[in-house]
Amino acid sequence: MEKRKQVYEGKAKKVYKTDDQDLFIQEFKDDATAFDATKRGTIVNKGVVNNRISEILFELLESKGIETHFVKKLDERQMLIKRVEIIPLEVTIRNIVAGGMAKLLAMPEGIVLEEPVLEYHYKKDELHDPLINEYHAKAMKIVTDEELDFIAKRSFEINNILKAFFDHKNLDLVDFKLEFGRHKGKVLLADEISPDTCRFWDKKTKKKLDKDRFRRDLGGVEDAYQEVLKRITG
Ligand code: TMP
Ligand code: ASP
C-alpha cells in the first residue's frame, strides 16, 4: 500500500492518503497533550504502544461483531484504516467516577457506578469540547437520530466487551472515549483505544495505568503504558 499525502495531523496521530481512495494510514505519535493542549510533552514509544493496543482491541471488537475502521497493522507506528468521515462527537462511557465527572458533580473519584454513564462532548477545540446532550447534537445536525441511537447502543456493547476483557487482565476499565465515523453509509468505530483514551486502574492497588500519570505529573508514564500492553498480551 503506497503512502500518499498527509490529510490530517491531530495531537496524537497523523493520517495519510493511500493509492486506494477508501483506505487511509493512521500513524501514532509520541506527542502527548492535556487540558486543550496547554500541557505538552512526549511519552517515549507511546505511538508504538498505542498502535499495538489499538490493534488488539479493534481485533477483539471485530471478533465480537463490532465494525471498526481498522484494517491491519502495517508497522510499529502505523495501521491501515478505512477512510471515514469522523462524526465530531466524543462519546465517553464511565464505569467508575473519575476525571471530568468527579469535577462536574463534585463526586469523589472511585465511586463504582451501578449503571454505566454515557456522555457526549462536541469535538471542537475552540469550545473546549463542551459536554452536550443528544438534543444539542441533533440541533447542530452533526448526527442523525438513527446514527445517535446506533452510537449509544454500540458504545454500551463496546463497554461490556472491553470491561470483561480488562477484568481478566486485572485492570478496572474506569472510563474511556470513543469516536465514530461514516464509511460507505455505515457508522464504524474509529480513532484509537489506548491508555490515551481510557482510564485503567490496577484492580488491587488502584494504581493509575493511563494518561492521568502524564496529566497529573505522577511519574512512571512510559512504564504505565508498557504495563498495560504487557497485561493485554500476557
Ligand atoms: P474526562 O474524565 O476528562 O472527561 O475523560 C474521560 C475519558 O475520556 C478518559 O478515559 C480520558 C478520555 N479523554 C480523551 O480520550 N480525550 C480527551 O480529550 C479527554 C478530555 C478525555
Ligand atoms: N488530549 C486532550 C488535549 O490535548 C486532552 C486529554 O486527553 O486530557 O487537550
PDB file of C-alpha atoms and ligand atoms in Angstrom:
ATOM      1  CA  MET A   1       0.000   0.000   0.000  1.00  0.00           C
ATOM      2  CA  GLU A   2       1.606   3.251  -1.155  1.00  0.00           C
ATOM      3  CA  LYS A   3       1.555   6.074   1.422  1.00  0.00           C
ATOM      4  CA  ARG A   4       0.492   9.395  -0.107  1.00  0.00           C
ATOM      5  CA  LYS A   5      -0.190  12.942   1.031  1.00  0.00           C
ATOM      6  CA  GLN A   6      -0.878  13.700   4.688  1.00  0.00           C
ATOM      7  CA  VAL A   7      -4.524  14.675   5.081  1.00  0.00           C
ATOM      8  CA  TYR A   8      -4.664  15.432   8.781  1.00  0.00           C
ATOM      9  CA  GLU A   9      -2.458  15.963  11.808  1.00  0.00           C
ATOM     10  CA  GLY A  10      -4.015  15.769  15.252  1.00  0.00           C
ATOM     11  CA  LYS A  11      -2.466  15.941  18.696  1.00  0.00           C
ATOM     12  CA  ALA A  12      -1.553  12.252  18.840  1.00  0.00           C
ATOM     13  CA  LYS A  13      -1.853  10.970  15.267  1.00  0.00           C
ATOM     14  CA  LYS A  14      -1.301  11.761  11.620  1.00  0.00           C
ATOM     15  CA  VAL A  15      -3.465  10.445   8.811  1.00  0.00           C
ATOM     16  CA  TYR A  16      -2.282   9.844   5.238  1.00  0.00           C
ATOM     17  CA  LYS A  17      -3.988   9.014   1.973  1.00  0.00           C
ATOM     18  CA  THR A  18      -3.076   5.836   0.150  1.00  0.00           C
ATOM     19  CA  ASP A  19      -3.391   4.887  -3.520  1.00  0.00           C
ATOM     20  CA  ASP A  20      -6.770   3.352  -2.627  1.00  0.00           C
ATOM     21  CA  GLN A  21      -9.267   6.167  -2.052  1.00  0.00           C
ATOM     22  CA  ASP A  22     -11.227   4.128   0.518  1.00  0.00           C
ATOM     23  CA  LEU A  23      -8.195   3.470   2.718  1.00  0.00           C
ATOM     24  CA  PHE A  24      -6.065   5.765   4.878  1.00  0.00           C
ATOM     25  CA  ILE A  25      -2.989   5.206   7.025  1.00  0.00           C
ATOM     26  CA  GLN A  26      -3.062   6.298  10.658  1.00  0.00           C
ATOM     27  CA  GLU A  27       0.310   6.987  12.304  1.00  0.00           C
ATOM     28  CA  PHE A  28       0.660   7.187  16.096  1.00  0.00           C
ATOM     29  CA  LYS A  29       2.978   9.868  17.519  1.00  0.00           C
ATOM     30  CA  ASP A  30       4.728  10.084  20.888  1.00  0.00           C
ATOM     31  CA  ASP A  31       3.343  13.604  21.445  1.00  0.00           C
ATOM     32  CA  ALA A  32       1.127  13.963  24.480  1.00  0.00           C
ATOM     33  CA  THR A  33      -1.138  16.882  25.299  1.00  0.00           C
ATOM     34  CA  ALA A  34      -3.658  17.592  28.015  1.00  0.00           C
ATOM     35  CA  PHE A  35      -6.062  20.337  29.034  1.00  0.00           C
ATOM     36  CA  ASP A  36      -6.667  21.575  25.487  1.00  0.00           C
ATOM     37  CA  ALA A  37      -3.021  21.208  24.625  1.00  0.00           C
ATOM     38  CA  THR A  38      -1.954  23.779  27.249  1.00  0.00           C
ATOM     39  CA  LYS A  39       0.193  20.957  28.642  1.00  0.00           C
ATOM     40  CA  ARG A  40       2.513  19.309  26.128  1.00  0.00           C
ATOM     41  CA  GLY A  41       5.103  16.603  26.322  1.00  0.00           C
ATOM     42  CA  THR A  42       6.469  13.400  24.898  1.00  0.00           C
ATOM     43  CA  ILE A  43       5.797   9.895  26.116  1.00  0.00           C
ATOM     44  CA  VAL A  44       8.621   7.786  24.711  1.00  0.00           C
ATOM     45  CA  ASN A  45       7.314   4.991  22.455  1.00  0.00           C
ATOM     46  CA  LYS A  46       3.678   5.872  23.200  1.00  0.00           C
ATOM     47  CA  GLY A  47       2.949   5.721  19.473  1.00  0.00           C
ATOM     48  CA  VAL A  48       4.260   2.173  19.227  1.00  0.00           C
ATOM     49  CA  VAL A  49       2.341   1.018  22.303  1.00  0.00           C
ATOM     50  CA  ASN A  50      -0.925   2.731  21.336  1.00  0.00           C
ATOM     51  CA  ASN A  51      -0.766   1.348  17.787  1.00  0.00           C
ATOM     52  CA  ARG A  52      -0.346  -2.179  19.181  1.00  0.00           C
ATOM     53  CA  ILE A  53      -3.006  -1.812  21.905  1.00  0.00           C
ATOM     54  CA  SER A  54      -5.480  -0.314  19.425  1.00  0.00           C
ATOM     55  CA  GLU A  55      -4.804  -3.167  17.004  1.00  0.00           C
ATOM     56  CA  ILE A  56      -5.522  -5.764  19.701  1.00  0.00           C
ATOM     57  CA  LEU A  57      -8.691  -4.028  20.904  1.00  0.00           C
ATOM     58  CA  PHE A  58     -10.073  -3.349  17.419  1.00  0.00           C
ATOM     59  CA  GLU A  59      -9.496  -7.017  16.544  1.00  0.00           C
ATOM     60  CA  LEU A  60     -11.196  -8.109  19.765  1.00  0.00           C
ATOM     61  CA  LEU A  61     -14.218  -5.917  18.990  1.00  0.00           C
ATOM     62  CA  GLU A  62     -14.361  -7.058  15.351  1.00  0.00           C
ATOM     63  CA  SER A  63     -14.358 -10.676  16.578  1.00  0.00           C
ATOM     64  CA  LYS A  64     -17.467  -9.820  18.607  1.00  0.00           C
ATOM     65  CA  GLY A  65     -19.248  -8.253  15.629  1.00  0.00           C
ATOM     66  CA  ILE A  66     -18.412  -4.570  16.224  1.00  0.00           C
ATOM     67  CA  GLU A  67     -17.417  -2.958  12.939  1.00  0.00           C
ATOM     68  CA  THR A  68     -14.387  -0.674  13.172  1.00  0.00           C
ATOM     69  CA  HIS A  69     -12.213   1.326  10.785  1.00  0.00           C
ATOM     70  CA  PHE A  70      -9.268  -0.997  11.478  1.00  0.00           C
ATOM     71  CA  VAL A  71      -7.946  -2.994   8.515  1.00  0.00           C
ATOM     72  CA  LYS A  72      -4.462  -4.128   9.565  1.00  0.00           C
ATOM     73  CA  LYS A  73      -1.317  -3.054  11.359  1.00  0.00           C
ATOM     74  CA  LEU A  74       1.374  -2.007   8.881  1.00  0.00           C
ATOM     75  CA  ASP A  75       4.385  -1.428  11.091  1.00  0.00           C
ATOM     76  CA  GLU A  76       5.305  -0.287  14.595  1.00  0.00           C
ATOM     77  CA  ARG A  77       3.536   3.064  14.398  1.00  0.00           C
ATOM     78  CA  GLN A  78       1.090   2.730  11.517  1.00  0.00           C
ATOM     79  CA  MET A  79      -2.185   0.984  10.797  1.00  0.00           C
ATOM     80  CA  LEU A  80      -4.256   0.795   7.638  1.00  0.00           C
ATOM     81  CA  ILE A  81      -7.787   2.049   8.238  1.00  0.00           C
ATOM     82  CA  LYS A  82     -10.991   2.535   6.290  1.00  0.00           C
ATOM     83  CA  ARG A  83     -11.485   6.127   5.260  1.00  0.00           C
ATOM     84  CA  VAL A  84     -14.204   7.609   7.463  1.00  0.00           C
ATOM     85  CA  GLU A  85     -15.822  10.970   7.882  1.00  0.00           C
ATOM     86  CA  ILE A  86     -15.416  11.490  11.632  1.00  0.00           C
ATOM     87  CA  ILE A  87     -18.589  12.445  13.471  1.00  0.00           C
ATOM     88  CA  PRO A  88     -17.472  15.306  15.751  1.00  0.00           C
ATOM     89  CA  LEU A  89     -18.709  13.675  18.946  1.00  0.00           C
ATOM     90  CA  GLU A  90     -16.576  12.289  21.747  1.00  0.00           C
ATOM     91  CA  VAL A  91     -18.587   9.508  23.342  1.00  0.00           C
ATOM     92  CA  THR A  92     -17.486   8.826  26.894  1.00  0.00           C
ATOM     93  CA  ILE A  93     -18.577   5.795  28.895  1.00  0.00           C
ATOM     94  CA  ARG A  94     -17.903   5.750  32.618  1.00  0.00           C
ATOM     95  CA  ASN A  95     -17.979   2.745  34.938  1.00  0.00           C
ATOM     96  CA  ILE A  96     -16.255   4.426  37.891  1.00  0.00           C
ATOM     97  CA  VAL A  97     -16.321   8.124  38.781  1.00  0.00           C
ATOM     98  CA  ALA A  98     -13.111   9.938  37.797  1.00  0.00           C
ATOM     99  CA  GLY A  99     -11.806  12.994  35.954  1.00  0.00           C
ATOM    100  CA  GLY A 100     -14.459  15.129  34.312  1.00  0.00           C
ATOM    101  CA  MET A 101     -17.417  13.556  36.105  1.00  0.00           C
ATOM    102  CA  ALA A 102     -15.774  13.910  39.506  1.00  0.00           C
ATOM    103  CA  LYS A 103     -15.167  17.579  38.765  1.00  0.00           C
ATOM    104  CA  LEU A 104     -18.555  18.317  37.196  1.00  0.00           C
ATOM    105  CA  LEU A 105     -20.582  16.829  40.032  1.00  0.00           C
ATOM    106  CA  ALA A 106     -18.122  17.187  42.928  1.00  0.00           C
ATOM    107  CA  MET A 107     -18.146  13.430  43.405  1.00  0.00           C
ATOM    108  CA  PRO A 108     -15.140  11.612  44.836  1.00  0.00           C
ATOM    109  CA  GLU A 109     -13.122   9.606  42.336  1.00  0.00           C
ATOM    110  CA  GLY A 110     -13.506   5.856  42.713  1.00  0.00           C
ATOM    111  CA  ILE A 111     -17.262   5.507  43.242  1.00  0.00           C
ATOM    112  CA  VAL A 112     -18.388   2.473  41.257  1.00  0.00           C
ATOM    113  CA  LEU A 113     -21.425   3.374  39.161  1.00  0.00           C
ATOM    114  CA  GLU A 114     -24.379   0.993  39.329  1.00  0.00           C
ATOM    115  CA  GLU A 115     -25.092   1.696  35.685  1.00  0.00           C
ATOM    116  CA  PRO A 116     -22.554   2.978  33.158  1.00  0.00           C
ATOM    117  CA  VAL A 117     -22.842   6.694  32.372  1.00  0.00           C
ATOM    118  CA  LEU A 118     -22.719   7.861  28.754  1.00  0.00           C
ATOM    119  CA  GLU A 119     -21.654  11.411  27.909  1.00  0.00           C
ATOM    120  CA  TYR A 120     -21.352  13.257  24.639  1.00  0.00           C
ATOM    121  CA  HIS A 121     -18.829  16.018  24.123  1.00  0.00           C
ATOM    122  CA  TYR A 122     -18.832  18.163  20.996  1.00  0.00           C
ATOM    123  CA  LYS A 123     -15.385  17.730  19.429  1.00  0.00           C
ATOM    124  CA  LYS A 124     -14.392  21.354  18.961  1.00  0.00           C
ATOM    125  CA  ASP A 125     -11.114  22.617  20.437  1.00  0.00           C
ATOM    126  CA  GLU A 126     -12.137  26.309  20.320  1.00  0.00           C
ATOM    127  CA  LEU A 127     -15.126  25.495  22.535  1.00  0.00           C
ATOM    128  CA  HIS A 128     -13.066  23.145  24.752  1.00  0.00           C
ATOM    129  CA  ASP A 129     -15.074  20.040  23.754  1.00  0.00           C
ATOM    130  CA  PRO A 130     -18.227  21.033  25.686  1.00  0.00           C
ATOM    131  CA  LEU A 131     -20.490  18.475  27.330  1.00  0.00           C
ATOM    132  CA  ILE A 132     -23.688  18.296  25.263  1.00  0.00           C
ATOM    133  CA  ASN A 133     -26.804  16.155  25.192  1.00  0.00           C
ATOM    134  CA  GLU A 134     -28.391  14.328  22.264  1.00  0.00           C
ATOM    135  CA  TYR A 135     -30.728  17.245  21.505  1.00  0.00           C
ATOM    136  CA  HIS A 136     -27.735  19.559  21.066  1.00  0.00           C
ATOM    137  CA  ALA A 137     -26.079  17.013  18.787  1.00  0.00           C
ATOM    138  CA  LYS A 138     -29.191  16.727  16.633  1.00  0.00           C
ATOM    139  CA  ALA A 139     -29.818  20.502  16.650  1.00  0.00           C
ATOM    140  CA  MET A 140     -26.293  21.045  15.319  1.00  0.00           C
ATOM    141  CA  LYS A 141     -27.025  18.413  12.672  1.00  0.00           C
ATOM    142  CA  ILE A 142     -23.725  16.679  13.292  1.00  0.00           C
ATOM    143  CA  VAL A 143     -25.512  13.334  13.617  1.00  0.00           C
ATOM    144  CA  THR A 144     -28.950  11.917  12.800  1.00  0.00           C
ATOM    145  CA  ASP A 145     -31.408  10.431  15.255  1.00  0.00           C
ATOM    146  CA  GLU A 146     -30.789   6.985  13.824  1.00  0.00           C
ATOM    147  CA  GLU A 147     -26.998   7.341  13.971  1.00  0.00           C
ATOM    148  CA  LEU A 148     -27.151   8.556  17.549  1.00  0.00           C
ATOM    149  CA  ASP A 149     -29.267   5.582  18.635  1.00  0.00           C
ATOM    150  CA  PHE A 150     -26.815   3.250  16.954  1.00  0.00           C
ATOM    151  CA  ILE A 151     -23.802   5.014  18.518  1.00  0.00           C
ATOM    152  CA  ALA A 152     -25.260   4.842  22.036  1.00  0.00           C
ATOM    153  CA  LYS A 153     -26.159   1.132  21.723  1.00  0.00           C
ATOM    154  CA  ARG A 154     -22.788   0.317  20.208  1.00  0.00           C
ATOM    155  CA  SER A 155     -20.929   2.222  22.920  1.00  0.00           C
ATOM    156  CA  PHE A 156     -22.595   0.206  25.694  1.00  0.00           C
ATOM    157  CA  GLU A 157     -21.864  -3.045  23.815  1.00  0.00           C
ATOM    158  CA  ILE A 158     -18.231  -1.998  23.450  1.00  0.00           C
ATOM    159  CA  ASN A 159     -18.142  -1.241  27.178  1.00  0.00           C
ATOM    160  CA  ASN A 160     -19.390  -4.733  28.019  1.00  0.00           C
ATOM    161  CA  ILE A 161     -16.774  -6.368  25.801  1.00  0.00           C
ATOM    162  CA  LEU A 162     -13.875  -4.205  26.984  1.00  0.00           C
ATOM    163  CA  LYS A 163     -14.841  -4.337  30.668  1.00  0.00           C
ATOM    164  CA  ALA A 164     -14.864  -8.146  30.634  1.00  0.00           C
ATOM    165  CA  PHE A 165     -11.580  -8.242  28.697  1.00  0.00           C
ATOM    166  CA  PHE A 166      -9.752  -5.889  31.073  1.00  0.00           C
ATOM    167  CA  ASP A 167     -11.234  -7.590  34.102  1.00  0.00           C
ATOM    168  CA  HIS A 168      -9.308 -10.727  33.088  1.00  0.00           C
ATOM    169  CA  LYS A 169      -6.147  -8.603  32.868  1.00  0.00           C
ATOM    170  CA  ASN A 170      -6.631  -7.348  36.422  1.00  0.00           C
ATOM    171  CA  LEU A 171      -7.479  -3.842  35.262  1.00  0.00           C
ATOM    172  CA  ASP A 172     -10.531  -1.757  36.064  1.00  0.00           C
ATOM    173  CA  LEU A 173     -11.826  -0.037  32.945  1.00  0.00           C
ATOM    174  CA  VAL A 174     -12.748   3.210  34.717  1.00  0.00           C
ATOM    175  CA  ASP A 175     -13.859   5.179  31.652  1.00  0.00           C
ATOM    176  CA  PHE A 176     -12.992   5.695  28.003  1.00  0.00           C
ATOM    177  CA  LYS A 177     -13.715   7.860  24.989  1.00  0.00           C
ATOM    178  CA  LEU A 178     -14.855   6.631  21.576  1.00  0.00           C
ATOM    179  CA  GLU A 179     -15.184   8.305  18.189  1.00  0.00           C
ATOM    180  CA  PHE A 180     -17.263   7.061  15.294  1.00  0.00           C
ATOM    181  CA  GLY A 181     -17.103   7.782  11.572  1.00  0.00           C
ATOM    182  CA  ARG A 182     -19.137   7.250   8.428  1.00  0.00           C
ATOM    183  CA  HIS A 183     -17.848   4.886   5.746  1.00  0.00           C
ATOM    184  CA  LYS A 184     -19.961   3.962   2.718  1.00  0.00           C
ATOM    185  CA  GLY A 185     -23.206   4.661   4.552  1.00  0.00           C
ATOM    186  CA  LYS A 186     -22.213   2.763   7.683  1.00  0.00           C
ATOM    187  CA  VAL A 187     -21.165   4.062  11.091  1.00  0.00           C
ATOM    188  CA  LEU A 188     -17.898   2.470  12.218  1.00  0.00           C
ATOM    189  CA  LEU A 189     -15.914   2.728  15.428  1.00  0.00           C
ATOM    190  CA  ALA A 190     -12.875   4.869  14.552  1.00  0.00           C
ATOM    191  CA  ASP A 191      -9.907   6.699  16.117  1.00  0.00           C
ATOM    192  CA  GLU A 192      -7.989   4.635  18.724  1.00  0.00           C
ATOM    193  CA  ILE A 193      -8.467   2.795  22.007  1.00  0.00           C
ATOM    194  CA  SER A 194      -5.413   3.182  24.205  1.00  0.00           C
ATOM    195  CA  PRO A 195      -4.168   4.474  27.568  1.00  0.00           C
ATOM    196  CA  ASP A 196      -4.546   7.953  25.983  1.00  0.00           C
ATOM    197  CA  THR A 197      -8.294   7.465  25.628  1.00  0.00           C
ATOM    198  CA  CYS A 198      -9.110   5.142  28.547  1.00  0.00           C
ATOM    199  CA  ARG A 199      -8.544   5.162  32.294  1.00  0.00           C
ATOM    200  CA  PHE A 200      -7.148   1.891  33.639  1.00  0.00           C
ATOM    201  CA  TRP A 201      -6.643   1.216  37.345  1.00  0.00           C
ATOM    202  CA  ASP A 202      -4.933  -1.859  38.731  1.00  0.00           C
ATOM    203  CA  LYS A 203      -7.757  -3.903  40.254  1.00  0.00           C
ATOM    204  CA  LYS A 204      -5.987  -4.481  43.566  1.00  0.00           C
ATOM    205  CA  THR A 205      -3.806  -1.454  44.202  1.00  0.00           C
ATOM    206  CA  LYS A 206      -5.921   1.024  42.145  1.00  0.00           C
ATOM    207  CA  LYS A 207      -2.663   2.348  40.661  1.00  0.00           C
ATOM    208  CA  LYS A 208      -3.367   4.537  37.631  1.00  0.00           C
ATOM    209  CA  LEU A 209      -2.015   2.985  34.420  1.00  0.00           C
ATOM    210  CA  ASP A 210      -3.018   5.568  31.804  1.00  0.00           C
ATOM    211  CA  LYS A 211      -2.578   9.135  30.609  1.00  0.00           C
ATOM    212  CA  ASP A 212      -3.588  10.517  34.020  1.00  0.00           C
ATOM    213  CA  ARG A 213       0.044   9.849  35.013  1.00  0.00           C
ATOM    214  CA  PHE A 214       1.018  12.482  32.424  1.00  0.00           C
ATOM    215  CA  ARG A 215      -1.944  14.839  33.064  1.00  0.00           C
ATOM    216  CA  ARG A 216      -1.314  14.842  36.822  1.00  0.00           C
ATOM    217  CA  ASP A 217       2.505  14.582  36.791  1.00  0.00           C
ATOM    218  CA  LEU A 218       2.516  11.281  38.650  1.00  0.00           C
ATOM    219  CA  GLY A 219       5.712   9.962  37.011  1.00  0.00           C
ATOM    220  CA  GLY A 220       6.235   6.496  35.561  1.00  0.00           C
ATOM    221  CA  VAL A 221       4.245   7.399  32.459  1.00  0.00           C
ATOM    222  CA  GLU A 222       6.143   5.216  29.958  1.00  0.00           C
ATOM    223  CA  ASP A 223       6.142   2.272  32.383  1.00  0.00           C
ATOM    224  CA  ALA A 224       2.374   2.512  32.814  1.00  0.00           C
ATOM    225  CA  TYR A 225       1.768   2.324  29.043  1.00  0.00           C
ATOM    226  CA  GLN A 226       4.159  -0.640  28.764  1.00  0.00           C
ATOM    227  CA  GLU A 227       2.442  -2.338  31.722  1.00  0.00           C
ATOM    228  CA  VAL A 228      -0.977  -2.103  30.038  1.00  0.00           C
ATOM    229  CA  LEU A 229       0.445  -3.650  26.856  1.00  0.00           C
ATOM    230  CA  LYS A 230       2.142  -6.385  28.878  1.00  0.00           C
ATOM    231  CA  ARG A 231      -1.090  -7.250  30.699  1.00  0.00           C
ATOM    232  CA  ILE A 232      -3.083  -7.294  27.482  1.00  0.00           C
ATOM    233  CA  THR A 233      -0.657  -9.564  25.668  1.00  0.00           C
ATOM    234  CA  GLY A 234       0.410 -11.605  28.694  1.00  0.00           C
TER     235      GLY A 234
HETATM  236  P1  TMP B   1     -12.695  13.019  31.339  1.00  0.00           P
HETATM  237  O1  TMP B   1     -12.987  12.401  32.682  1.00  0.00           O
HETATM  238  O2  TMP B   1     -11.568  14.001  31.378  1.00  0.00           O
HETATM  239  O3  TMP B   1     -13.923  13.565  30.694  1.00  0.00           O
HETATM  240  O4  TMP B   1     -12.198  11.819  30.394  1.00  0.00           O
HETATM  241  C1  TMP B   1     -12.991  10.700  30.192  1.00  0.00           C
HETATM  242  C2  TMP B   1     -12.242   9.687  29.351  1.00  0.00           C
HETATM  243  O5  TMP B   1     -12.020  10.184  28.046  1.00  0.00           O
HETATM  244  C3  TMP B   1     -10.866   9.328  29.911  1.00  0.00           C
HETATM  245  O6  TMP B   1     -10.698   7.924  29.795  1.00  0.00           O
HETATM  246  C4  TMP B   1      -9.899  10.044  29.031  1.00  0.00           C
HETATM  247  C5  TMP B   1     -10.630  10.227  27.733  1.00  0.00           C
HETATM  248  N1  TMP B   1     -10.368  11.500  27.085  1.00  0.00           N
HETATM  249  C6  TMP B   1      -9.917  11.520  25.789  1.00  0.00           C
HETATM  250  O7  TMP B   1      -9.709  10.480  25.163  1.00  0.00           O
HETATM  251  N2  TMP B   1      -9.707  12.740  25.200  1.00  0.00           N
HETATM  252  C7  TMP B   1      -9.933  13.911  25.830  1.00  0.00           C
HETATM  253  O8  TMP B   1      -9.727  14.976  25.243  1.00  0.00           O
HETATM  254  C8  TMP B   1     -10.422  13.873  27.178  1.00  0.00           C
HETATM  255  C9  TMP B   1     -10.690  15.144  27.924  1.00  0.00           C
HETATM  256  C10 TMP B   1     -10.626  12.651  27.765  1.00  0.00           C
HETATM  257  N1  ASP B   2      -5.696  15.299  24.546  1.00  0.00           N
HETATM  258  C1  ASP B   2      -6.531  16.317  25.082  1.00  0.00           C
HETATM  259  C2  ASP B   2      -5.903  17.707  24.952  1.00  0.00           C
HETATM  260  O1  ASP B   2      -4.841  17.931  24.489  1.00  0.00           O
HETATM  261  C3  ASP B   2      -6.980  16.155  26.486  1.00  0.00           C
HETATM  262  C4  ASP B   2      -6.724  14.952  27.328  1.00  0.00           C
HETATM  263  O2  ASP B   2      -6.608  13.829  26.835  1.00  0.00           O
HETATM  264  O3  ASP B   2      -6.679  15.138  28.550  1.00  0.00           O
HETATM  265  O4  ASP B   2      -6.460  18.653  25.356  1.00  0.00           O
END
